Tab-separated table of C-alpha atoms in Angstrom:
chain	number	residue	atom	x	y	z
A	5	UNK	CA	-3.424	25.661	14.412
A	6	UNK	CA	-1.934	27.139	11.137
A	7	UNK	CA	-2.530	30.965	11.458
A	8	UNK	CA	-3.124	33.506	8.727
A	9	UNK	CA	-2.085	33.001	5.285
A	10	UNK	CA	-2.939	35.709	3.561
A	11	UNK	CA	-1.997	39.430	4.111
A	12	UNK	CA	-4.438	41.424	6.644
A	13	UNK	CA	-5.079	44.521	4.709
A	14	UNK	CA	-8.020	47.260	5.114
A	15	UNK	CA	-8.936	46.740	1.769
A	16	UNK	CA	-9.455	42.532	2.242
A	17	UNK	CA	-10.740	42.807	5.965
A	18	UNK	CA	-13.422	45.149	4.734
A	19	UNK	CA	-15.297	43.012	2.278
A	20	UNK	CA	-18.332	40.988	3.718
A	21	UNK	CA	-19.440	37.954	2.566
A	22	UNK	CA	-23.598	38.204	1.244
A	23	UNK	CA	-25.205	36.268	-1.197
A	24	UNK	CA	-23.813	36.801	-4.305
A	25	UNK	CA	-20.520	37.046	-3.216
A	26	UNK	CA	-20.863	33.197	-1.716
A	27	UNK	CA	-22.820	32.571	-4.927
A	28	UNK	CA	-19.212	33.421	-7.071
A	29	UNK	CA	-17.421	31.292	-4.561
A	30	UNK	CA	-19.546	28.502	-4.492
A	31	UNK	CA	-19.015	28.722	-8.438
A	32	UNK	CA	-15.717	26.389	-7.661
A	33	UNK	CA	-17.271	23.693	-6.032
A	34	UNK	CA	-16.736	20.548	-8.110
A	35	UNK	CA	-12.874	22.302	-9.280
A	36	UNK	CA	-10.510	19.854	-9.436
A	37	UNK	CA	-6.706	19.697	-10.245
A	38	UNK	CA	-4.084	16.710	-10.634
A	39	UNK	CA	-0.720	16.622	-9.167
A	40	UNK	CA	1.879	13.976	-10.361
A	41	UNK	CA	5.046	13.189	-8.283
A	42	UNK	CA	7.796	10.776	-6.864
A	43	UNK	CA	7.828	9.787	-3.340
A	44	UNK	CA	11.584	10.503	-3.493
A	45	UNK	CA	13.808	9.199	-0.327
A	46	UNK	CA	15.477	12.715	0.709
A	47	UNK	CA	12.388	14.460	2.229
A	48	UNK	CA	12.162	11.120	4.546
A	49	UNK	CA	15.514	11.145	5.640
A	50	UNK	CA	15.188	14.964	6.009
A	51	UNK	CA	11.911	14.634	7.790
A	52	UNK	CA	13.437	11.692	10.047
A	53	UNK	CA	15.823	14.293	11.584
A	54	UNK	CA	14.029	17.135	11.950
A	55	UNK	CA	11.442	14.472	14.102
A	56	UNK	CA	15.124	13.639	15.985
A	57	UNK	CA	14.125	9.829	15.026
A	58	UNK	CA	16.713	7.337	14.433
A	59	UNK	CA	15.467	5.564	11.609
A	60	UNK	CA	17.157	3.322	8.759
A	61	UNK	CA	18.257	4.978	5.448
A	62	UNK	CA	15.340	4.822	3.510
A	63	UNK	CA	15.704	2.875	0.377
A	64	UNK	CA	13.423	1.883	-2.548
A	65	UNK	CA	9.960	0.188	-1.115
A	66	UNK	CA	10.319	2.015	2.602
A	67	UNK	CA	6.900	2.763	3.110
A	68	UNK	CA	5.867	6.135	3.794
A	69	UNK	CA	4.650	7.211	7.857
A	70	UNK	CA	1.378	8.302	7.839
A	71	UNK	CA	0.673	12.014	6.805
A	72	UNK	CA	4.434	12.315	5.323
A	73	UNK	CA	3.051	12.178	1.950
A	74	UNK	CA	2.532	15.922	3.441
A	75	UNK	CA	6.152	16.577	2.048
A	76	UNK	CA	5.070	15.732	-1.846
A	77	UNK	CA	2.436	17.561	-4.014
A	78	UNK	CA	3.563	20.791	-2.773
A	79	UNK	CA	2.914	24.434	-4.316
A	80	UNK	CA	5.761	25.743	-6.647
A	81	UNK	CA	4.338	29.476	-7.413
A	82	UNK	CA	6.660	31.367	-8.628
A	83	UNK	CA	8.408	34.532	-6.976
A	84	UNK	CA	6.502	37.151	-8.634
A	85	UNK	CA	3.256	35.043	-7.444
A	86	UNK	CA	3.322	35.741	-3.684
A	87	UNK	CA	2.471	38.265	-1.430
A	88	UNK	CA	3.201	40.009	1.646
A	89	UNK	CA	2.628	37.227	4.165
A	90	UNK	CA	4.788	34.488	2.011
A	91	UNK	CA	1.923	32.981	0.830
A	92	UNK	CA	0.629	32.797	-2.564
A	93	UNK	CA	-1.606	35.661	-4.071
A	94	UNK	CA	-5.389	34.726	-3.956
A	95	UNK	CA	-6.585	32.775	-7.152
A	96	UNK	CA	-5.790	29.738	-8.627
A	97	UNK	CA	-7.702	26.259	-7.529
A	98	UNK	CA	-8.416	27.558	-4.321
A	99	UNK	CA	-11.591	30.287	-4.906
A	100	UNK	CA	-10.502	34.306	-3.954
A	101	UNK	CA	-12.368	34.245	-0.438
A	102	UNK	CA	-11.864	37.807	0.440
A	103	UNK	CA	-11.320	37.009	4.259
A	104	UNK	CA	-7.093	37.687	5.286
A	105	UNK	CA	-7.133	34.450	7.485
A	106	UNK	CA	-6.862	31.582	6.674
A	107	UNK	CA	-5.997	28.452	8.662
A	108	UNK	CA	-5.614	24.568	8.117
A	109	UNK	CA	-7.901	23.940	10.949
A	110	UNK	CA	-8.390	19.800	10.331
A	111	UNK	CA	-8.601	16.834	8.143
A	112	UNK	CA	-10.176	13.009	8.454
A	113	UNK	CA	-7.586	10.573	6.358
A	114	UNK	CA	-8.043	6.524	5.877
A	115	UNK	CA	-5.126	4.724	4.203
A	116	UNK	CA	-6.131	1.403	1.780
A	117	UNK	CA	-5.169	-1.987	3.316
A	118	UNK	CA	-1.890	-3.078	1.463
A	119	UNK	CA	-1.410	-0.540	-0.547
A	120	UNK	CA	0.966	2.243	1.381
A	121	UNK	CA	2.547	4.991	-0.204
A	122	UNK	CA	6.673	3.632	-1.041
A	123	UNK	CA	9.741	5.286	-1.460
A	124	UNK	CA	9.962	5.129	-5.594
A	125	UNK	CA	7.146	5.128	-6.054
A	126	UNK	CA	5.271	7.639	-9.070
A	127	UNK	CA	2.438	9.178	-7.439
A	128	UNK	CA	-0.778	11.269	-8.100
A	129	UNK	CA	-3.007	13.355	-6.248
A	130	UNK	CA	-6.379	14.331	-7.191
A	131	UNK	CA	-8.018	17.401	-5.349
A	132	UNK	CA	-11.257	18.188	-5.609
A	133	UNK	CA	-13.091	21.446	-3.744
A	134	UNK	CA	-16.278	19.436	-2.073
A	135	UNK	CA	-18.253	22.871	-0.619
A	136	UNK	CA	-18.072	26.402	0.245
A	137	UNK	CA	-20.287	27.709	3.021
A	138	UNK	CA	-20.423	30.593	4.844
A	139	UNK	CA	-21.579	31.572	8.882
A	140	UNK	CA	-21.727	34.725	10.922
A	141	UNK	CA	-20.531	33.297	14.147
A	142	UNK	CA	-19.912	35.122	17.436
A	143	UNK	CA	-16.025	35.796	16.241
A	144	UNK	CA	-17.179	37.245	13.022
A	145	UNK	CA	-17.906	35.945	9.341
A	146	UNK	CA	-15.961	31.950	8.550
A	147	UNK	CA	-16.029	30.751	5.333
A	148	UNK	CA	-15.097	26.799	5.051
A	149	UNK	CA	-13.733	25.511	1.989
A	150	UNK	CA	-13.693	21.538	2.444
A	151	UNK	CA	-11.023	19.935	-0.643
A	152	UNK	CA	-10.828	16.024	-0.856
A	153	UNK	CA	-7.780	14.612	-2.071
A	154	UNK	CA	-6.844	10.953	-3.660
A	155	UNK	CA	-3.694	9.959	-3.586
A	156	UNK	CA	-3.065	6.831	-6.120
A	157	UNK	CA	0.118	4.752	-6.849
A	158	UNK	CA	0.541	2.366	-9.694
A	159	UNK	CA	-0.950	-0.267	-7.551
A	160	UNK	CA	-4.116	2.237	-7.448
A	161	UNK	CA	-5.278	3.935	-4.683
A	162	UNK	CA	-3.733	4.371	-1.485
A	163	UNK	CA	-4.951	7.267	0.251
A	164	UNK	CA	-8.159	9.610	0.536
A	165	UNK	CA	-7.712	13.144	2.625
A	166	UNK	CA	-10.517	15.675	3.420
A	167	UNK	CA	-9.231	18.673	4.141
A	168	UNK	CA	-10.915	22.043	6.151
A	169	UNK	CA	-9.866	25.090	5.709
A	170	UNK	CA	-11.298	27.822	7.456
A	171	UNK	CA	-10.762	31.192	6.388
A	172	UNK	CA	-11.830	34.305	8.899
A	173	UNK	CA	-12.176	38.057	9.251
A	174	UNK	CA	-8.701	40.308	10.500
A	175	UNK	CA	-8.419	40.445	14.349
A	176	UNK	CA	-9.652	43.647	15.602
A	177	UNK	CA	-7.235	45.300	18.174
A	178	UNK	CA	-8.572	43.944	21.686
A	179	UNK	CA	-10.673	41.655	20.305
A	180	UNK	CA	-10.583	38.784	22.929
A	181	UNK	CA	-9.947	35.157	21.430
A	182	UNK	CA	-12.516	31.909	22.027
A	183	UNK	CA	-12.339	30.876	25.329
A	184	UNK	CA	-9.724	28.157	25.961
A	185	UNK	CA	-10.573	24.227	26.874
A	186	UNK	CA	-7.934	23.020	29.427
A	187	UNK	CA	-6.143	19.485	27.953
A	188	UNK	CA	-7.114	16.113	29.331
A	189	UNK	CA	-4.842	14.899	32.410
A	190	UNK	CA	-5.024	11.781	31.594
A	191	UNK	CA	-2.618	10.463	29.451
A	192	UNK	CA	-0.709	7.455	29.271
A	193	UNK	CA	2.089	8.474	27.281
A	194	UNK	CA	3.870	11.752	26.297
A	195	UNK	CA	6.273	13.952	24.937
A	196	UNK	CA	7.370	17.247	24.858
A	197	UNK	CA	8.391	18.864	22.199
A	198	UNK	CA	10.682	22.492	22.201
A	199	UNK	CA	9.561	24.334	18.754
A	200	UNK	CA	12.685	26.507	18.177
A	201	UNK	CA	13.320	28.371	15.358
A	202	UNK	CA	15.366	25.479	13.516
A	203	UNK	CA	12.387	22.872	13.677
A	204	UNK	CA	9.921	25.196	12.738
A	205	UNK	CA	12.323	26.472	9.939
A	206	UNK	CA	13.407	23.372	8.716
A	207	UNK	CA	9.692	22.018	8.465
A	208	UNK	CA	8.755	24.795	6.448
A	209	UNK	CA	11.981	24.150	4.350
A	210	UNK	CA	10.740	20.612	4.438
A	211	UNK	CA	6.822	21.122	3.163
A	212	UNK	CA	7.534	24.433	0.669
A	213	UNK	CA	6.102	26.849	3.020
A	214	UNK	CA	6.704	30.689	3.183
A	215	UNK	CA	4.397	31.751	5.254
A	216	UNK	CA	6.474	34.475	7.311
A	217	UNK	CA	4.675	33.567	10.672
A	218	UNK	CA	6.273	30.146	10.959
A	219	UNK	CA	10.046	31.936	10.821
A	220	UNK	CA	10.160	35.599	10.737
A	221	UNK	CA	9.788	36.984	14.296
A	222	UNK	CA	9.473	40.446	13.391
A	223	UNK	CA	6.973	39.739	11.107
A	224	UNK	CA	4.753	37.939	13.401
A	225	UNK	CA	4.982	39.933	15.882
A	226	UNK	CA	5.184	43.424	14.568
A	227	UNK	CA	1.991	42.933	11.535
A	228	UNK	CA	-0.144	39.881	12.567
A	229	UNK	CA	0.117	40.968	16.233
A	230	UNK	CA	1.388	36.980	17.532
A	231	UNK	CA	3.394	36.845	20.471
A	232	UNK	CA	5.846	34.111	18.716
A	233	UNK	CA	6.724	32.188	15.959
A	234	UNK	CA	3.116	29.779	15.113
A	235	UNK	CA	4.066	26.172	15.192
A	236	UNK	CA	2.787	24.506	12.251
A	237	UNK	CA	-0.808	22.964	12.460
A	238	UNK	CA	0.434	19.925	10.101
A	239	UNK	CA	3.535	19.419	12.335
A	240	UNK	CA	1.918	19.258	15.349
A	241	UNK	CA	-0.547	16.334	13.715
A	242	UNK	CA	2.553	14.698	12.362
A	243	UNK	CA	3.955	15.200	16.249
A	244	UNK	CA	1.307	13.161	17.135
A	245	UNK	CA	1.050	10.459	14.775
A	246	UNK	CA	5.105	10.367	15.234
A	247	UNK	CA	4.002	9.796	19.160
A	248	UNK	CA	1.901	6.823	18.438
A	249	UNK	CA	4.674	5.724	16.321
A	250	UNK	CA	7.232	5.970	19.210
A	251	UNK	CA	4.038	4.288	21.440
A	252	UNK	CA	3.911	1.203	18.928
A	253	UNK	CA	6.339	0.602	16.956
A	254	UNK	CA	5.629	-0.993	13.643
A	255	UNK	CA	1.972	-0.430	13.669
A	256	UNK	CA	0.064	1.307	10.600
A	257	UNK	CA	-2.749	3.278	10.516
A	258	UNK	CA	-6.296	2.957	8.649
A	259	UNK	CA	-7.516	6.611	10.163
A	260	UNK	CA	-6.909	9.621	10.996
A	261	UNK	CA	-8.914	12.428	11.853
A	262	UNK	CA	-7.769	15.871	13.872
A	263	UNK	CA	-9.098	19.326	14.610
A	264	UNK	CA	-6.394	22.137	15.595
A	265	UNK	CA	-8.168	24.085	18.347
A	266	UNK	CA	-5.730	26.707	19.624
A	267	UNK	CA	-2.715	27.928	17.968
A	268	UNK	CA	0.676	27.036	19.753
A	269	UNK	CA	4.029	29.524	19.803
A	270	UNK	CA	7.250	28.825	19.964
A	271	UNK	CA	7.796	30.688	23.126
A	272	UNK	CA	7.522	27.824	25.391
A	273	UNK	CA	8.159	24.353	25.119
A	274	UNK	CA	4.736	22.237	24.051
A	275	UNK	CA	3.762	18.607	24.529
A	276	UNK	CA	1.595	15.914	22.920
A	277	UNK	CA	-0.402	13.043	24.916
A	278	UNK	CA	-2.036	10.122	23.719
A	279	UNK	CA	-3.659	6.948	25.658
A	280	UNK	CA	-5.468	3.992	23.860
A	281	UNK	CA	-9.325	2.932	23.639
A	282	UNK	CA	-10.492	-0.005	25.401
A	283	UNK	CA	-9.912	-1.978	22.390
A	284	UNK	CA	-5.764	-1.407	21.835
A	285	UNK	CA	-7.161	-0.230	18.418
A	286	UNK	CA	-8.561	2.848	18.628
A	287	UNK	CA	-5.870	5.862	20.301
A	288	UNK	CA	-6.709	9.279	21.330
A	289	UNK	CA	-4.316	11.936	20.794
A	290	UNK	CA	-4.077	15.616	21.684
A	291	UNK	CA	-1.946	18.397	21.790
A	292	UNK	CA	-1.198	20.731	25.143
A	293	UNK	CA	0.656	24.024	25.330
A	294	UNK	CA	2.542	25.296	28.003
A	295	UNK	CA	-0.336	26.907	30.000
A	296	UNK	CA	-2.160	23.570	29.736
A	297	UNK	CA	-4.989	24.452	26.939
A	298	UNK	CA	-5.578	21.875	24.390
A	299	UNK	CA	-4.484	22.626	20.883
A	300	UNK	CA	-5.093	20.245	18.888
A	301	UNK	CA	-7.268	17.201	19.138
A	302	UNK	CA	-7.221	14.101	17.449
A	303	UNK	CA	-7.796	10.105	16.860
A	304	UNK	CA	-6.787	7.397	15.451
A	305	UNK	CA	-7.294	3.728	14.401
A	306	UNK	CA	-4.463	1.358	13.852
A	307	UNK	CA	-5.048	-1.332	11.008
């Protein structure tokens, strides 16, 4: 699970969330924005390593892996735009939820039949913000901002993403966490994965991402009060699509869908599991850290 990425300040932890202030950030449902790009061929071979994968050079019409479009349409804020955490400063397309944590905590995805994502190809994703709510749950307020994305080629579209973000209240000190879930045992393939400082660097190298909990110890540590380095929530779904890859070589997804459930350090080495449905079509896939909680959850349906 992606961990805060915002700073965790008195002055943000204090605000609560009533009526009118969900009323001004419901006010950005319906906002959209439009990101052009190229699906250029050094991100691949950069992403191919950091994976450890030994794949071909990729050339002009490679198609894209699954969720790899991750490394395009990415945030260029400026320097003087981000704060404390590494993260940008509240505003912008996503609406000023005044709650310091925020976390990428799942997504569903479906890919168009014949129409994958290419190396050279001139690409465009549209983002929408689809709702705001708001609950008081036992952990404190959650807001959830849900943001559906379209990815289109020249060949039209190839891609639709929901996204959830969940945004929550600063931990108070001793505040216990939500009771873990222990992973399923029974898998029928594996892999474990050691997230060391390099991989975890070089993905957030890879995908434009600052956030200081994903490389800076002290930082982690010391002001957000982790015991390690937070592995990315989007790496550890890319682990696991990159697992069914290793599974089944050649196949292609039509959906995705995942839900990070517990955040994983870099303390320990982690693994991801998978087994198929009855009908070699359908896989389930899940992520398990050291002390044998699940972290991440997921499925997914090959074309």
């Amino acid at each position: 699970m992606n961990a805060p990425t915002t700073p965790t300040t008195p002055d943000t932890a204090a605000h609560a969330i009533d009526g009118d202030a969900l009323a001004r950030l419901q006010a950005w449902q319906g906002r959209s924005e439009t990101l052009a790009d190229e699906i250029t061929a050094a991100p691949v071979r950069a992403l191919s390593a950091t994976l450890d994968r030994d794949d071909p050079l990729p050339a002009a019409g490679t198609r894209l892996p699954e969720l790899w479009h991750w490394l395009y349409f990415l945030p260029h804020h400026r320097q003087s735009e981000i704060g404390e955490d590494g993260h940008a400063k509240r505003g912008g397309f996503l609406p000023p939820v005044p709650l310091p944590r925020r976390m990428w905590a799942g997504g569903r995805l479906a890919w168009e039949a014949g129409n994958p994502l290419r190396v050279g190809d001139r690409a465009e994703r549209r983002s929408t913000i689809a709702s705001v709510s708001h609950k008081a749950g036992r952990t404190g307020e959650l807001v959830f901002v849900l943001v559906r994305h379209e990815v289109h080629n020249a060949r039209g579209l190839a891609l639709t993403e929901e996204h959830d973000i969940v945004y929550r209240a600063a931990a108070q000190p001793g505040e216990p966490g939500p009771a873990p879930t222990p992973a399923p045992r029974d898998a029928a393939f594996s892999r474990e994965i050691v997230p060391d400082d390099v991989l975890l660097f070089r993905y957030s190298a890879l995908t434009f991402n600052g956030h200081r909990i994903h490389y800076d110890r002290r930082y982690v540590t010391e002001v957000e009060g982790y015991p390690g380095l937070i592995v990315h929530g989007p790496l550890i779904a890319t682990l696991l699509v990159d697992l069914l890859r290793r599974q089944a070589p050649g196949a292609q997804l039509a959906r995705f869908e995942f839900r990070a459930v517990r955040p994983t350090f870099d303390i320990a080495p982690f693994r991801v599991h998978g087994k198929p449905g009855a009908d070699g079509r359908q896989f389930a896939l899940w992520g398990q850290d050291a002390d044998g909680w699940l972290t991440m959850q997921a499925s997914a349906t090959l074309a």
